[in-house]
Tab-separated table of C-alpha atoms in Angstrom:
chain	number	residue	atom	x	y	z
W	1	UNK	CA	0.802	-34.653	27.569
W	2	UNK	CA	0.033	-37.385	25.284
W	3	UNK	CA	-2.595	-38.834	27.323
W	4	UNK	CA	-4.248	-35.301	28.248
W	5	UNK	CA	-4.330	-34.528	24.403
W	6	UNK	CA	-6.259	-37.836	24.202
W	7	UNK	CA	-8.632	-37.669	26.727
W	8	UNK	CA	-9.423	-33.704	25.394
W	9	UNK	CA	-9.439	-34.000	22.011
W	10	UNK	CA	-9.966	-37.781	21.170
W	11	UNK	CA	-6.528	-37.872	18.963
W	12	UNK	CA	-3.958	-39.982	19.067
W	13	UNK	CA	-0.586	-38.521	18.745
W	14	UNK	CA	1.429	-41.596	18.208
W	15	UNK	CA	3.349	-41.224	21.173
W	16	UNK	CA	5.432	-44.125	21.948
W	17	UNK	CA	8.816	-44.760	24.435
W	18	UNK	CA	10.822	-46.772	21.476
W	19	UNK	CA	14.344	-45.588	22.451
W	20	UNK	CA	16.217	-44.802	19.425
W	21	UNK	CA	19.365	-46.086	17.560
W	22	UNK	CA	22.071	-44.412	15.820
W	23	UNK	CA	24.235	-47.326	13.976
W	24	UNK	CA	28.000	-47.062	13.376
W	25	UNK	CA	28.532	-48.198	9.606
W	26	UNK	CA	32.261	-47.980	10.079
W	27	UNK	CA	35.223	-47.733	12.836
W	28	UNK	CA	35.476	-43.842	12.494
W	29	UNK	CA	31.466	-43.228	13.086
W	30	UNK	CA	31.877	-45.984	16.014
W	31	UNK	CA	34.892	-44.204	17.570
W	32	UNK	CA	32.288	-40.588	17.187
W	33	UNK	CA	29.406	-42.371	18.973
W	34	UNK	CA	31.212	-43.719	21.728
W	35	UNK	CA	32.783	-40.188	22.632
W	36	UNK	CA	28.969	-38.882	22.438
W	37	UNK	CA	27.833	-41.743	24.560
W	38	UNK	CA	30.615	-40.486	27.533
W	39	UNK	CA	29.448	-37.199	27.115
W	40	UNK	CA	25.815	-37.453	27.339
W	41	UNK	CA	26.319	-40.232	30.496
W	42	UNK	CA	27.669	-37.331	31.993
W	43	UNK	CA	24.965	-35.295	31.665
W	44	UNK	CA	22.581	-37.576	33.265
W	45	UNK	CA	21.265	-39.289	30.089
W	46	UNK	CA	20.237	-43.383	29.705
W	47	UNK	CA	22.516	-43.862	26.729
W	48	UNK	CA	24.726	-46.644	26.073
W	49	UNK	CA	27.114	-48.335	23.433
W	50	UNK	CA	25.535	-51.755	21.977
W	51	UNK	CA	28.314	-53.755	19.950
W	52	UNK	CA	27.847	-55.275	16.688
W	53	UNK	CA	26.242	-58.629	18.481
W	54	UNK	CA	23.830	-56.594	20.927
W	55	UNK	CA	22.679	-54.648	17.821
W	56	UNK	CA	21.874	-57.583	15.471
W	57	UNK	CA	20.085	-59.097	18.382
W	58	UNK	CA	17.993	-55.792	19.068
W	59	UNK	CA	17.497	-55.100	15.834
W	60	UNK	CA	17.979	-58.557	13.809
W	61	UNK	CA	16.835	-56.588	10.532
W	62	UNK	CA	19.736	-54.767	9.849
W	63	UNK	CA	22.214	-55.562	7.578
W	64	UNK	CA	25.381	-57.339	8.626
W	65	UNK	CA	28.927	-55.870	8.979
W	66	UNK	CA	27.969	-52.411	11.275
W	67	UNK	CA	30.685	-51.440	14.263
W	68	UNK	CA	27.966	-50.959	17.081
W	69	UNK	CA	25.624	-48.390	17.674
W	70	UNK	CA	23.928	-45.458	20.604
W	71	UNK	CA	21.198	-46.593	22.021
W	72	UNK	CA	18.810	-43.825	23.512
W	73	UNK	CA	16.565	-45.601	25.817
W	74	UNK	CA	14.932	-42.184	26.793
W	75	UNK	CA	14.177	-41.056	23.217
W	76	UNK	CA	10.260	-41.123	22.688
W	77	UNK	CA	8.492	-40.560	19.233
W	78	UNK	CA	5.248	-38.690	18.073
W	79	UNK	CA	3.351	-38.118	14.659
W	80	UNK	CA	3.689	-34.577	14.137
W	81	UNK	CA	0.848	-34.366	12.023
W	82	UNK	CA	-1.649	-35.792	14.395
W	83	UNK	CA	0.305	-33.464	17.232
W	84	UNK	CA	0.072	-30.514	15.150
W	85	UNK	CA	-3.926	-31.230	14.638
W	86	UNK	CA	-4.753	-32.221	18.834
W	87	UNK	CA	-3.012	-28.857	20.292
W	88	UNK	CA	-5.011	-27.158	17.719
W	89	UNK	CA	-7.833	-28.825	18.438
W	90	UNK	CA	-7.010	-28.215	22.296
W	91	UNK	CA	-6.289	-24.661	21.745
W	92	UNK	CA	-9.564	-23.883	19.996
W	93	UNK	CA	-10.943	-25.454	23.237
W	94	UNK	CA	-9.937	-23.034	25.181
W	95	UNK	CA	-10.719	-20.062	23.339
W	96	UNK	CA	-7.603	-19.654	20.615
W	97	UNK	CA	-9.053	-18.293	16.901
W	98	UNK	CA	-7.170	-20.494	14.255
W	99	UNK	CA	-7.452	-18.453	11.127
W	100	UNK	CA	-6.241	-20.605	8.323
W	101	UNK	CA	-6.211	-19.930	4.226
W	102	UNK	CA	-4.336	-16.659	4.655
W	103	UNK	CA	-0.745	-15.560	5.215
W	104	UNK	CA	0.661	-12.577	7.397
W	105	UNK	CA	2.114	-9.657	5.344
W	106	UNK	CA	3.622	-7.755	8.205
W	107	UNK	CA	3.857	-6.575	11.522
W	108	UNK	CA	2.681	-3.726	12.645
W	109	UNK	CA	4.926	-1.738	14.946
W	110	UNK	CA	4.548	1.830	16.741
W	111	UNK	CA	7.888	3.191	17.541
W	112	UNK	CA	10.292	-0.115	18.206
W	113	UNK	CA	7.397	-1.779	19.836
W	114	UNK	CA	5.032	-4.465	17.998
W	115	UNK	CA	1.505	-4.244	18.220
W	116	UNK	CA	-0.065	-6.920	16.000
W	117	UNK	CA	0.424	-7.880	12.204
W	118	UNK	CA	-1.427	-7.418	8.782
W	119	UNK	CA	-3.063	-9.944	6.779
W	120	UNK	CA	-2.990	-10.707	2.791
W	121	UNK	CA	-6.225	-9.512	3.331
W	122	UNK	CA	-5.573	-6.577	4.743
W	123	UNK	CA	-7.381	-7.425	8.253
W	124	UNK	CA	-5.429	-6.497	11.031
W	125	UNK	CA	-4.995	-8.570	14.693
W	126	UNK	CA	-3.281	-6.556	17.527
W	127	UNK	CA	-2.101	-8.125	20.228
W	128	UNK	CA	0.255	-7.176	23.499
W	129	UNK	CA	2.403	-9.970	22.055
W	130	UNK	CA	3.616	-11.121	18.974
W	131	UNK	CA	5.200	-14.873	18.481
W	132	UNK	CA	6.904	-15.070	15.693
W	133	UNK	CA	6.532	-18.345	14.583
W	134	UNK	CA	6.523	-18.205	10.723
W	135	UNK	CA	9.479	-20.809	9.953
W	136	UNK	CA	11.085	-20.512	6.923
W	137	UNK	CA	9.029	-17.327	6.276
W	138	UNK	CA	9.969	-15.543	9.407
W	139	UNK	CA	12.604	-13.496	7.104
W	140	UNK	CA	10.123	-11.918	5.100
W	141	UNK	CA	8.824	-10.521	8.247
W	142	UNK	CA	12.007	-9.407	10.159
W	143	UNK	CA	14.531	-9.144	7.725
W	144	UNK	CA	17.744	-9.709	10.172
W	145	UNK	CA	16.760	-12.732	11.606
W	146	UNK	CA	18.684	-14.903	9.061
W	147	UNK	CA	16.364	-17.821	8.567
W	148	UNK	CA	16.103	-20.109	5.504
W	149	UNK	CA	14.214	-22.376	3.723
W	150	UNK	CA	15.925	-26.157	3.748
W	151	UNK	CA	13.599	-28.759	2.231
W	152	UNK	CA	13.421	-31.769	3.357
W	153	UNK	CA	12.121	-35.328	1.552
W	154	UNK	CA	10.822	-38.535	3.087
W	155	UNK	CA	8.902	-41.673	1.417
W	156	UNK	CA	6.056	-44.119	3.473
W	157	UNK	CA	7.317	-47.622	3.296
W	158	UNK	CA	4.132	-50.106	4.174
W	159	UNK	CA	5.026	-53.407	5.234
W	160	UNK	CA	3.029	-56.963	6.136
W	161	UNK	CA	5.220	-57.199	8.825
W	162	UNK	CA	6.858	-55.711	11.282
W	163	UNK	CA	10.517	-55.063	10.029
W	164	UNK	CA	12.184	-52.516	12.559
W	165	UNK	CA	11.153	-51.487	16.323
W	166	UNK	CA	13.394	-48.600	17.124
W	167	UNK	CA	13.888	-45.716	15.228
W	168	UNK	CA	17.335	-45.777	13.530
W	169	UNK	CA	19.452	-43.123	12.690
W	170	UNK	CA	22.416	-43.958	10.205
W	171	UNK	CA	24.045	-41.661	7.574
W	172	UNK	CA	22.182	-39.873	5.420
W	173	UNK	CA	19.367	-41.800	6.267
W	174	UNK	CA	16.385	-42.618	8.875
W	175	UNK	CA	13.863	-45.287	9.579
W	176	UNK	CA	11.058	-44.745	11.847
W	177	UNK	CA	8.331	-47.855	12.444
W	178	UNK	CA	4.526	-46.231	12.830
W	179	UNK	CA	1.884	-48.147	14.815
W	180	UNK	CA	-0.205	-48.385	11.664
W	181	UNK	CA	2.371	-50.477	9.448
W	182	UNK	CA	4.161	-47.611	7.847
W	183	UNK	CA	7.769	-46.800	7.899
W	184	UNK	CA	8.891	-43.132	7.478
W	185	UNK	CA	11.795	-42.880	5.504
W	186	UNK	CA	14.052	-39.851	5.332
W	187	UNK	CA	15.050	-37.045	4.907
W	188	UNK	CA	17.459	-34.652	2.790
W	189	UNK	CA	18.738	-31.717	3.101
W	190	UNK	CA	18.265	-29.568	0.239
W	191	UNK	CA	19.201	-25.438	-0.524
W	192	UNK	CA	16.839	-24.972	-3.190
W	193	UNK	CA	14.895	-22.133	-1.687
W	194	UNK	CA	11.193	-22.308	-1.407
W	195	UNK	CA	10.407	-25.339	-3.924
W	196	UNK	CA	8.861	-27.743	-1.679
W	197	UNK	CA	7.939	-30.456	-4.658
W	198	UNK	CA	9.072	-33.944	-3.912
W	199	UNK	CA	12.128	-35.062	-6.485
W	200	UNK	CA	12.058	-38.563	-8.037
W	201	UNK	CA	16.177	-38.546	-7.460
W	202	UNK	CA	15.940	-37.984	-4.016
W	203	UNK	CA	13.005	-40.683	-3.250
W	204	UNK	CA	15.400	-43.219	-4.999
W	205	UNK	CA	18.237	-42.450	-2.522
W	206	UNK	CA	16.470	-42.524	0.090
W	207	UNK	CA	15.071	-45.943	-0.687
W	208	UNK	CA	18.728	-47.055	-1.503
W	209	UNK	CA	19.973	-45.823	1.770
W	210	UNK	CA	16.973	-47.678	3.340
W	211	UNK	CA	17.524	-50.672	1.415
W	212	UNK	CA	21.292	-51.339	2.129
W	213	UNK	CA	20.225	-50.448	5.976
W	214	UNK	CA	17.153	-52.888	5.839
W	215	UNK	CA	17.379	-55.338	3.528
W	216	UNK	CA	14.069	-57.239	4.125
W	217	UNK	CA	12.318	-53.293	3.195
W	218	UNK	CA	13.115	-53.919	-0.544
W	219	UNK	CA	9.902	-56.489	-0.113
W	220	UNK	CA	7.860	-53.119	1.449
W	221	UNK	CA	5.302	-51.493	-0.698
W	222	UNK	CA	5.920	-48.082	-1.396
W	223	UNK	CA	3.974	-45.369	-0.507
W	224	UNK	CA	3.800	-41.943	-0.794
W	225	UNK	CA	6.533	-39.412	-0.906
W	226	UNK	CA	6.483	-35.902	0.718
W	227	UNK	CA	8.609	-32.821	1.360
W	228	UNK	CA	8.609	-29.641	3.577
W	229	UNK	CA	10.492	-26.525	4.143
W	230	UNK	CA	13.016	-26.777	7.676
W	231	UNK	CA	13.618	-23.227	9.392
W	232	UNK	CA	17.300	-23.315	8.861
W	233	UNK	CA	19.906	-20.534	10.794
W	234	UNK	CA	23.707	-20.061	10.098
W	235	UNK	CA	24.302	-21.913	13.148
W	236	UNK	CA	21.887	-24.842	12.863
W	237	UNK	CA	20.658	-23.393	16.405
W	238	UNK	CA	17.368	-22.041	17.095
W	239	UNK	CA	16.217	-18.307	17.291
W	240	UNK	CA	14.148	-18.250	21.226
W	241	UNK	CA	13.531	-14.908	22.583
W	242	UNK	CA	13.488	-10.958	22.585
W	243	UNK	CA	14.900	-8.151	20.772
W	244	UNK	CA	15.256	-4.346	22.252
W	245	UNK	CA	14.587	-2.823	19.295
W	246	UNK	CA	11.038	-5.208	18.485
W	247	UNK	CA	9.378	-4.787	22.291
W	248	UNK	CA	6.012	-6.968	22.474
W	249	UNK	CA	7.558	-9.772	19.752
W	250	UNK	CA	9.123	-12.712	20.723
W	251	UNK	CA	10.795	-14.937	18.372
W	252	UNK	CA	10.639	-18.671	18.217
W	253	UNK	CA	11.806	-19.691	14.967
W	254	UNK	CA	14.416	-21.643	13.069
W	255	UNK	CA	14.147	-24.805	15.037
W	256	UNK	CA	15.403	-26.355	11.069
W	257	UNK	CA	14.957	-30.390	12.238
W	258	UNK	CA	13.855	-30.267	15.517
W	259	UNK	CA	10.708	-28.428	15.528
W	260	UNK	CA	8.476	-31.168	17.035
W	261	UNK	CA	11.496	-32.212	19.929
W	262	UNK	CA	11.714	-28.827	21.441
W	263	UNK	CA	7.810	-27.573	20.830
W	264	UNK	CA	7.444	-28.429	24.483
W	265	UNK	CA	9.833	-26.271	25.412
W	266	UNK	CA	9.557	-23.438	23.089
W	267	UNK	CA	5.932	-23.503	24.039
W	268	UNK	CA	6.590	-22.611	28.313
W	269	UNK	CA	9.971	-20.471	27.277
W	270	UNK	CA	7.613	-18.290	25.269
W	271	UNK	CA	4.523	-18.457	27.549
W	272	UNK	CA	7.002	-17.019	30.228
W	273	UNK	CA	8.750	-14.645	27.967
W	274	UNK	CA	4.687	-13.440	27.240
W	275	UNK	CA	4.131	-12.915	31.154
W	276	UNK	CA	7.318	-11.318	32.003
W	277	UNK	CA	8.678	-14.405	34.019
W	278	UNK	CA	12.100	-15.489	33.721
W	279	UNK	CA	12.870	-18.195	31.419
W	280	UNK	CA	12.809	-21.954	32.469
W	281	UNK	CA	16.030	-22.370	31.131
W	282	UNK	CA	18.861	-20.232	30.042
W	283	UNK	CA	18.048	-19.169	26.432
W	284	UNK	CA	21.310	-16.688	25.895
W	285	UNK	CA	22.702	-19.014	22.933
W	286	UNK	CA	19.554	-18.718	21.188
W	287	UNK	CA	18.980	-14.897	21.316
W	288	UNK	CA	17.776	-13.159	18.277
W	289	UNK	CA	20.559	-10.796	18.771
W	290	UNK	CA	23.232	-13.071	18.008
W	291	UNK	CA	22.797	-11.623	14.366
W	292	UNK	CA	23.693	-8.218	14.810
């Protein structure tokens, strides 16, 4: 998909086959990982445990002292940003409207069917479908679909040289390498509702975390901090599908930290959802109805 957005849009969405690492800082996170490596061999996935030599010699930046680590030779990466902008771009292509500087007030429903929704500026779209795809603001449009705001902080790390290759995963902390020199450090988990302003405490542990991690990323320049609002659902699972009582809408929401990793997909579950087909895969954990 990368390469089609590329050739059809002329952006580059980042998209590089890195692998990933999760690093054991301790015995008892070692001991976790290797179960989870047995489990997902099982299930057909290129995993594998590295020890504590075959991870300073993958990743010779880390610090010394850590009990092993997963390695996930079939995790890729993107930059959702430049994602987000190509399958708009892509979409428009093909004849999508993209209205932007407005929000949705509401749906619009006749009987327990939905037939569009209303604008904050009071235009109306109709539709023989309805995606709910609002995120953290899908509540205020169907109140029982329990979904909450959970910010989420990173800092940009620039650095003259290349100081990790894989993405790594440790606790309370990741480190993601860009092709541009940047290193994407993050992110927290924060209940603090709809404030999405970035918090000088939280770039400071994050940096710590990195720091201990990395050591040689204390000589990085750093760059800009951000934060955003996660989708996040009692059970930290995703809300994919239909409702009887809300014919024509179908919900894809409250993905909380892996919106960009299951867009894909989200994207053909709802397309067949939208054309009556059966799903590609079963979706009954995810139902909307699990709330009540």
């Amino acid at each position: 998909m990368a390469a089609a957005l590329l050739r059809d849009t002329g952006i580059d969405v980042g998209y590089r086959e890195t692998g990933t690492l999760r690093v054991a800082e301790d015995e008892h996170v070692a001991q976790e990982l290797r179960e989870r490596v047995a489990w997902e061999r099982e299930r057909g996935l290129d995993v594998r445990w590295l020890t504590t030599r075959e991870v300073a010699s993958l990743e010779p930046s880390l610090r010394d002292g850590l009990s092993g680590a997963l390695f996930s030779a079939d995790d890729h990466q993107v930059t959702s940003a430049a994602l987000t902008h190509a399958l708009a771009r892509r979409a428009s292509a093909r004849g999508a409207i993209i209205v932007e500087g407005l929000g949705v007030e509401r749906l619009l429903r006749v009987g327990e069917r939905v037939v569009g929704v209303r604008t904050s500026r009071g235009e109306e779209y109709r539709a023989k479908h309805v995606v709910l795809a609002a995120g953290p603001w899908s509540s205020s449009l169907v109140p029982r679909v329990p979904v909450r705001p959970v910010k989420g902080q990173l800092v940009h790390l620039r650095s003259a040289k290349p100081v990790v290759g894989h993405p790594i995963f440790a606790s309370e902390v990741y480190l993601v390498s860009k092709a541009d020199g940047r290193v994407v450090v993050g992110a927290t988990e924060e209940e603090v509702g709809f404030d999405w302003a970035p918090r000088e405490e939280a770039t400071r542990s994050l940096l710590d975390r990195a720091f201990q991690l990395v050591p040689a990323l204390r000589d990085a320049e750093i760059g800009d901090a951000w934060a955003g609002l996660r989708p996040g659902t009692p059970d930290r699972l995703p809300i994919i599908g239909t409702r009887r009582d809300s014919q024509g809408l179908i919900f894809a929401t409250g993905h909380f930290r892996n919106g960009v990793l299951l867009s894909l997909i989200t994207a053909r579950i709802v397309a067949a959802l939208a054309a009556t087909e059966p799903s590609p895969v079963d979706i009954a954990a995810f139902s909307p109805e699990r709330f009540g």
